[in-house]
mmCIF file of C-alpha atoms and ligand atoms in Angstrom:
data_model
loop_
_atom_site.group_PDB
_atom_site.id
_atom_site.type_symbol
_atom_site.label_atom_id
_atom_site.label_comp_id
_atom_site.label_asym_id
_atom_site.label_seq_id
_atom_site.Cartn_x
_atom_site.Cartn_y
_atom_site.Cartn_z
ATOM 1 C CA UNK H 1 111.132 91.101 82.253
ATOM 2 C CA UNK H 2 111.938 91.256 85.954
ATOM 3 C CA UNK H 3 110.077 92.425 89.046
ATOM 4 C CA UNK H 4 110.725 93.304 92.667
ATOM 5 C CA UNK H 5 108.703 94.398 95.687
ATOM 6 C CA UNK H 6 109.644 97.415 97.814
ATOM 7 C CA UNK H 7 107.455 96.122 100.640
ATOM 8 C CA UNK H 8 104.079 94.443 101.004
ATOM 9 C CA UNK H 9 101.426 94.451 103.738
ATOM 10 C CA UNK H 10 98.860 96.649 105.426
ATOM 11 C CA UNK H 11 101.505 99.310 106.227
ATOM 12 C CA UNK H 12 102.357 99.898 102.561
ATOM 13 C CA UNK H 13 102.795 98.248 99.187
ATOM 14 C CA UNK H 14 104.887 98.963 96.101
ATOM 15 C CA UNK H 15 106.112 96.657 93.353
ATOM 16 C CA UNK H 16 108.296 97.482 90.345
ATOM 17 C CA UNK H 17 108.182 95.753 86.957
ATOM 18 C CA UNK H 18 110.935 96.267 84.400
ATOM 19 C CA UNK H 19 111.068 95.365 80.731
ATOM 20 C CA UNK H 20 113.547 96.791 78.249
ATOM 21 C CA UNK H 21 114.074 100.395 79.285
ATOM 22 C CA UNK H 22 110.654 100.753 80.944
ATOM 23 C CA UNK H 23 110.009 100.523 84.666
ATOM 24 C CA UNK H 24 106.545 100.766 86.162
ATOM 25 C CA UNK H 25 105.680 100.926 89.839
ATOM 26 C CA UNK H 26 102.423 99.368 91.026
ATOM 27 C CA UNK H 27 100.980 101.246 94.028
ATOM 28 C CA UNK H 28 102.899 103.313 96.535
ATOM 29 C CA UNK H 29 101.856 103.128 100.163
ATOM 30 C CA UNK H 30 105.068 104.610 101.563
ATOM 31 C CA UNK H 31 106.081 108.188 102.330
ATOM 32 C CA UNK H 32 108.215 109.830 99.638
ATOM 33 C CA UNK H 33 111.562 109.594 101.466
ATOM 34 C CA UNK H 34 110.868 105.976 102.363
ATOM 35 C CA UNK H 35 109.915 105.164 98.750
ATOM 36 C CA UNK H 36 113.125 106.796 97.536
ATOM 37 C CA UNK H 37 115.183 104.726 99.995
ATOM 38 C CA UNK H 38 113.359 101.532 99.035
ATOM 39 C CA UNK H 39 113.930 102.247 95.330
ATOM 40 C CA UNK H 40 117.637 102.826 96.005
ATOM 41 C CA UNK H 41 117.785 99.460 97.734
ATOM 42 C CA UNK H 42 116.809 97.795 94.428
ATOM 43 C CA UNK H 43 119.135 100.010 92.404
ATOM 44 C CA UNK H 44 116.584 102.519 91.115
ATOM 45 C CA UNK H 45 115.927 106.253 91.319
ATOM 46 C CA UNK H 46 112.529 107.922 91.104
ATOM 47 C CA UNK H 47 113.329 109.249 87.629
ATOM 48 C CA UNK H 48 113.777 105.694 86.365
ATOM 49 C CA UNK H 49 110.002 105.125 86.616
ATOM 50 C CA UNK H 50 107.812 105.641 83.553
ATOM 51 C CA UNK H 51 104.635 105.601 85.630
ATOM 52 C CA UNK H 52 102.777 104.406 88.690
ATOM 53 C CA UNK H 53 99.726 102.176 88.193
ATOM 54 C CA UNK H 54 97.347 102.253 91.142
ATOM 55 C CA UNK H 55 94.983 99.484 92.249
ATOM 56 C CA UNK H 56 92.637 101.321 94.638
ATOM 57 C CA UNK H 57 92.373 104.131 97.150
ATOM 58 C CA UNK H 58 93.277 102.336 100.384
ATOM 59 C CA UNK H 59 96.126 104.089 102.133
ATOM 60 C CA UNK H 60 98.547 101.163 101.891
ATOM 61 C CA UNK H 61 98.325 101.482 98.067
ATOM 62 C CA UNK H 62 97.467 105.092 97.212
ATOM 63 C CA UNK H 63 98.820 106.778 100.366
ATOM 64 C CA UNK H 64 102.227 107.711 98.947
ATOM 65 C CA UNK H 65 101.316 108.088 95.269
ATOM 66 C CA UNK H 66 100.296 111.764 95.029
ATOM 67 C CA UNK H 67 103.287 113.284 96.839
ATOM 68 C CA UNK H 68 105.748 111.011 95.049
ATOM 69 C CA UNK H 69 104.243 111.655 91.613
ATOM 70 C CA UNK H 70 104.108 115.418 92.172
ATOM 71 C CA UNK H 71 107.676 115.595 93.476
ATOM 72 C CA UNK H 72 109.150 113.666 90.544
ATOM 73 C CA UNK H 73 106.535 114.519 87.850
ATOM 74 C CA UNK H 74 105.661 110.850 87.325
ATOM 75 C CA UNK H 75 102.530 109.844 85.385
ATOM 76 C CA UNK H 76 99.939 107.888 87.323
ATOM 77 C CA UNK H 77 97.348 105.446 85.986
ATOM 78 C CA UNK H 78 94.122 105.109 87.988
ATOM 79 C CA UNK H 79 90.496 104.126 87.472
ATOM 80 C CA UNK H 80 87.940 106.937 87.651
ATOM 81 C CA UNK H 81 86.752 105.613 90.984
ATOM 82 C CA UNK H 82 90.256 105.717 92.430
ATOM 83 C CA UNK H 83 90.995 109.135 90.893
ATOM 84 C CA UNK H 84 88.212 110.606 93.096
ATOM 85 C CA UNK H 85 90.566 110.101 96.039
ATOM 86 C CA UNK H 86 93.486 112.106 94.654
ATOM 87 C CA UNK H 87 94.098 115.433 96.411
ATOM 88 C CA UNK H 88 92.326 118.380 94.685
ATOM 89 C CA UNK H 89 95.636 120.047 93.807
ATOM 90 C CA UNK H 90 97.003 116.974 92.029
ATOM 91 C CA UNK H 91 98.046 118.026 88.483
ATOM 92 C CA UNK H 92 95.569 116.675 85.916
ATOM 93 C CA UNK H 93 98.351 116.431 83.337
ATOM 94 C CA UNK H 94 99.881 113.529 85.296
ATOM 95 C CA UNK H 95 96.602 111.567 85.534
ATOM 96 C CA UNK H 96 95.772 108.812 83.040
ATOM 97 C CA UNK H 97 92.382 107.191 83.516
ATOM 98 C CA UNK H 98 92.326 103.407 83.374
ATOM 99 C CA UNK H 99 89.281 101.532 82.088
ATOM 100 C CA UNK H 100 89.167 98.385 84.194
ATOM 101 C CA UNK H 101 88.667 96.133 81.148
ATOM 102 C CA UNK H 102 90.974 97.838 78.627
ATOM 103 C CA UNK H 103 94.676 96.961 78.291
ATOM 104 C CA UNK H 104 97.143 99.784 77.664
ATOM 105 C CA UNK H 105 100.900 100.209 77.271
ATOM 106 C CA UNK H 106 103.497 102.127 79.245
ATOM 107 C CA UNK H 107 106.654 102.119 77.129
ATOM 108 C CA UNK H 108 107.717 98.501 76.620
ATOM 109 C CA UNK H 109 105.247 97.109 79.165
ATOM 110 C CA UNK H 110 101.724 95.936 78.304
ATOM 111 C CA UNK H 111 99.394 96.530 81.241
ATOM 112 C CA UNK H 112 96.114 94.615 81.614
ATOM 113 C CA UNK H 113 93.858 95.882 84.399
ATOM 114 C CA UNK H 114 91.023 93.729 85.670
ATOM 115 C CA UNK H 115 88.330 94.416 88.286
ATOM 116 C CA UNK H 116 88.363 92.601 91.633
ATOM 117 C CA UNK H 117 85.856 92.269 94.498
ATOM 118 C CA UNK H 118 87.246 94.513 97.259
ATOM 119 C CA UNK H 119 85.724 97.218 99.440
ATOM 120 C CA UNK H 120 86.948 100.178 97.427
ATOM 121 C CA UNK H 121 85.279 102.437 94.862
ATOM 122 C CA UNK H 122 86.660 100.932 91.631
ATOM 123 C CA UNK H 123 89.452 98.503 92.511
ATOM 124 C CA UNK H 124 91.556 96.736 89.890
ATOM 125 C CA UNK H 125 94.621 94.527 89.855
ATOM 126 C CA UNK H 126 97.077 94.095 86.989
ATOM 127 C CA UNK H 127 98.805 91.681 84.636
ATOM 128 C CA UNK H 128 102.064 92.979 83.110
ATOM 129 C CA UNK H 129 103.472 91.591 79.882
ATOM 130 C CA UNK H 130 106.327 92.130 77.445
ATOM 131 C CA UNK H 131 104.987 90.058 74.547
ATOM 132 C CA UNK H 132 106.810 86.925 75.737
ATOM 133 C CA UNK H 133 106.042 86.552 79.447
ATOM 134 C CA UNK H 134 103.299 87.732 81.818
ATOM 135 C CA UNK H 135 103.315 88.653 85.493
ATOM 136 C CA UNK H 136 99.975 88.658 87.345
ATOM 137 C CA UNK H 137 99.559 90.554 90.612
ATOM 138 C CA UNK H 138 96.564 90.390 92.968
ATOM 139 C CA UNK H 139 97.142 91.933 96.377
ATOM 140 C CA UNK H 140 93.665 92.926 97.568
ATOM 141 C CA UNK H 141 90.584 90.881 96.830
ATOM 142 C CA UNK H 142 87.869 89.372 98.964
ATOM 143 C CA UNK H 143 87.264 86.358 96.761
ATOM 144 C CA UNK H 144 88.207 84.957 93.411
ATOM 145 C CA UNK H 145 86.042 85.304 90.309
ATOM 146 C CA UNK H 146 85.970 83.543 86.983
ATOM 147 C CA UNK H 147 87.339 86.721 85.382
ATOM 148 C CA UNK H 148 90.237 86.973 87.868
ATOM 149 C CA UNK H 149 91.187 83.357 87.165
ATOM 150 C CA UNK H 150 90.960 83.926 83.432
ATOM 151 C CA UNK H 151 93.378 86.864 83.676
ATOM 152 C CA UNK H 152 95.864 85.038 85.915
ATOM 153 C CA UNK H 153 95.820 81.773 83.968
ATOM 154 C CA UNK H 154 98.904 81.078 81.886
ATOM 155 C CA UNK H 155 101.051 83.664 83.677
ATOM 156 C CA UNK H 156 104.795 83.010 84.053
ATOM 157 C CA UNK H 157 104.917 84.739 87.448
ATOM 158 C CA UNK H 158 102.299 85.421 90.111
ATOM 159 C CA UNK H 159 102.179 87.610 93.198
ATOM 160 C CA UNK H 160 99.097 86.620 95.185
ATOM 161 C CA UNK H 161 97.577 87.967 98.372
ATOM 162 C CA UNK H 162 97.761 85.599 101.327
ATOM 163 C CA UNK H 163 96.360 88.040 103.861
ATOM 164 C CA UNK H 164 95.509 85.908 106.847
ATOM 165 C CA UNK H 165 95.160 82.491 108.352
ATOM 166 C CA UNK H 166 91.430 82.200 109.021
ATOM 167 C CA UNK H 167 91.890 80.594 112.455
ATOM 168 C CA UNK H 168 94.412 83.239 113.544
ATOM 169 C CA UNK H 169 92.093 86.018 112.356
ATOM 170 C CA UNK H 170 89.019 84.601 114.077
ATOM 171 C CA UNK H 171 90.751 83.817 117.375
ATOM 172 C CA UNK H 172 92.802 87.037 117.330
ATOM 173 C CA UNK H 173 92.246 90.416 119.019
ATOM 174 C CA UNK H 174 90.422 92.300 116.208
ATOM 175 C CA UNK H 175 86.844 93.482 116.895
ATOM 176 C CA UNK H 176 84.213 91.213 115.348
ATOM 177 C CA UNK H 177 83.135 93.826 112.784
ATOM 178 C CA UNK H 178 86.685 94.126 111.446
ATOM 179 C CA UNK H 179 87.094 90.333 111.379
ATOM 180 C CA UNK H 180 83.933 90.065 109.275
ATOM 181 C CA UNK H 181 85.131 92.822 106.926
ATOM 182 C CA UNK H 182 88.533 91.189 106.386
ATOM 183 C CA UNK H 183 87.095 87.673 105.899
ATOM 184 C CA UNK H 184 84.163 88.913 103.770
ATOM 185 C CA UNK H 185 83.753 88.673 100.006
ATOM 186 C CA UNK H 186 84.985 92.270 99.607
ATOM 187 C CA UNK H 187 87.834 91.958 102.113
ATOM 188 C CA UNK H 188 91.031 89.966 101.835
ATOM 189 C CA UNK H 189 92.034 86.428 100.794
ATOM 190 C CA UNK H 190 93.008 83.950 103.477
ATOM 191 C CA UNK H 191 95.816 81.454 102.834
ATOM 192 C CA UNK H 192 93.564 78.521 101.945
ATOM 193 C CA UNK H 193 91.414 80.552 99.536
ATOM 194 C CA UNK H 194 94.512 82.016 97.872
ATOM 195 C CA UNK H 195 95.949 78.525 97.452
ATOM 196 C CA UNK H 196 92.659 77.276 95.957
ATOM 197 C CA UNK H 197 92.672 80.213 93.535
ATOM 198 C CA UNK H 198 96.193 79.401 92.293
ATOM 199 C CA UNK H 199 95.360 75.702 92.112
ATOM 200 C CA UNK H 200 92.465 76.544 89.754
ATOM 201 C CA UNK H 201 94.691 78.375 87.271
ATOM 202 C CA UNK H 202 96.494 77.151 84.198
ATOM 203 C CA UNK H 203 99.948 76.863 85.819
ATOM 204 C CA UNK H 204 101.717 75.249 82.869
ATOM 205 C CA UNK H 205 104.056 78.245 82.428
ATOM 206 C CA UNK H 206 104.364 79.297 86.061
ATOM 207 C CA UNK H 207 107.972 79.919 87.191
ATOM 208 C CA UNK H 208 107.504 82.279 90.134
ATOM 209 C CA UNK H 209 104.922 82.333 92.899
ATOM 210 C CA UNK H 210 105.155 84.905 95.678
ATOM 211 C CA UNK H 211 102.723 85.231 98.603
ATOM 212 C CA UNK H 212 102.069 88.888 99.362
ATOM 213 C CA UNK H 213 100.147 91.311 101.610
ATOM 214 C CA UNK H 214 100.534 89.022 104.648
ATOM 215 C CA UNK H 215 98.988 90.394 107.834
ATOM 216 C CA UNK H 216 101.610 90.763 110.560
ATOM 217 C CA UNK H 217 98.851 90.218 113.148
ATOM 218 C CA UNK H 218 96.879 87.377 111.574
ATOM 219 C CA UNK H 219 99.366 85.344 109.528
ATOM 220 C CA UNK H 220 102.785 83.751 109.511
ATOM 221 C CA UNK H 221 104.937 83.266 106.396
ATOM 222 C CA UNK H 222 105.204 79.507 107.039
ATOM 223 C CA UNK H 223 101.398 79.151 107.145
ATOM 224 C CA UNK H 224 101.008 80.878 103.763
ATOM 225 C CA UNK H 225 103.764 78.740 102.256
ATOM 226 C CA UNK H 226 102.285 75.537 103.756
ATOM 227 C CA UNK H 227 98.872 76.336 102.262
ATOM 228 C CA UNK H 228 100.311 76.982 98.788
ATOM 229 C CA UNK H 229 102.698 74.024 98.795
ATOM 230 C CA UNK H 230 99.924 71.740 100.078
ATOM 231 C CA UNK H 231 97.448 72.829 97.394
ATOM 232 C CA UNK H 232 99.931 72.821 94.524
ATOM 233 C CA UNK H 233 101.978 69.771 95.575
ATOM 234 C CA UNK H 234 105.237 71.665 95.136
ATOM 235 C CA UNK H 235 108.391 72.255 97.201
ATOM 236 C CA UNK H 236 107.958 74.815 99.984
ATOM 237 C CA UNK H 237 111.287 76.367 98.990
ATOM 238 C CA UNK H 238 109.863 77.224 95.560
ATOM 239 C CA UNK H 239 107.314 79.633 97.036
ATOM 240 C CA UNK H 240 108.397 83.176 97.848
ATOM 241 C CA UNK H 241 107.012 85.481 100.519
ATOM 242 C CA UNK H 242 106.965 89.282 100.303
ATOM 243 C CA UNK H 243 107.706 91.042 103.584
ATOM 244 C CA UNK H 244 106.531 94.410 104.867
ATOM 245 C CA UNK H 245 110.054 95.656 105.521
ATOM 246 C CA UNK H 246 111.901 94.384 102.441
ATOM 247 C CA UNK H 247 109.377 93.073 99.910
ATOM 248 C CA UNK H 248 111.457 90.690 97.803
ATOM 249 C CA UNK H 249 114.517 90.956 95.592
ATOM 250 C CA UNK H 250 114.449 91.205 91.786
ATOM 251 C CA UNK H 251 113.183 88.074 90.058
ATOM 252 C CA UNK H 252 113.861 87.446 86.371
ATOM 253 C CA UNK H 253 110.804 85.994 84.676
HETATM 254 ZN ZN1 ZN Y 301 92.595 97.393 100.021
HETATM 255 ZN ZN1 ZN Y 302 96.007 96.542 100.837
#
């Protein structure tokens, strides 16, 4: 199994997981032409995708899904709560409803959704598996839960939200209401909380750790990496960071 990010942050997210002949995209917050160009950059075409799994309705995740899926007739997988936000003319035949506690398969890839605290209607995040290795992804959550940690424990690869540095957020230019929303229990994880979450997990099989969904306004890659390396007692160079413009290159799990 291998995975790559097409870009990560508040301006758009998309990640691709590949196992055997199956490729699944998680979220699509980019316009169709941009998504196509980003896929080409990692050696893929739209028709290579077996489906798009969606986490929640926020524009940086769902914003590009409908047009892309309609243009290339790609199946999408969404919770009922997220499906409410699809455009009315979206073809029902392409929609597969996800139960947030029930694993399912797309081709060779096992997909385990799990609910997360975030200010959306029915948000989930996903663990992807191929029977041998597991990749856990959490890009939008306000706080950790026992269930989240249970799902992410034992994974071989993790992509974890490090949205902001709490001091940068609080001393920055955002209005106080927005600061409270972002830092709240249904907002986004700050670096220290993300690091504490990963520290709590069973990391005995962990080979890849990538910080994702960094705020360009309220974070710096080195702060996210410092927080993770400090909490985990590992080399800074071992920790990856997903960028808004390029995501990150393919990683073999
Ligand atoms: Zn969100
Ligand atoms: Zn987001």
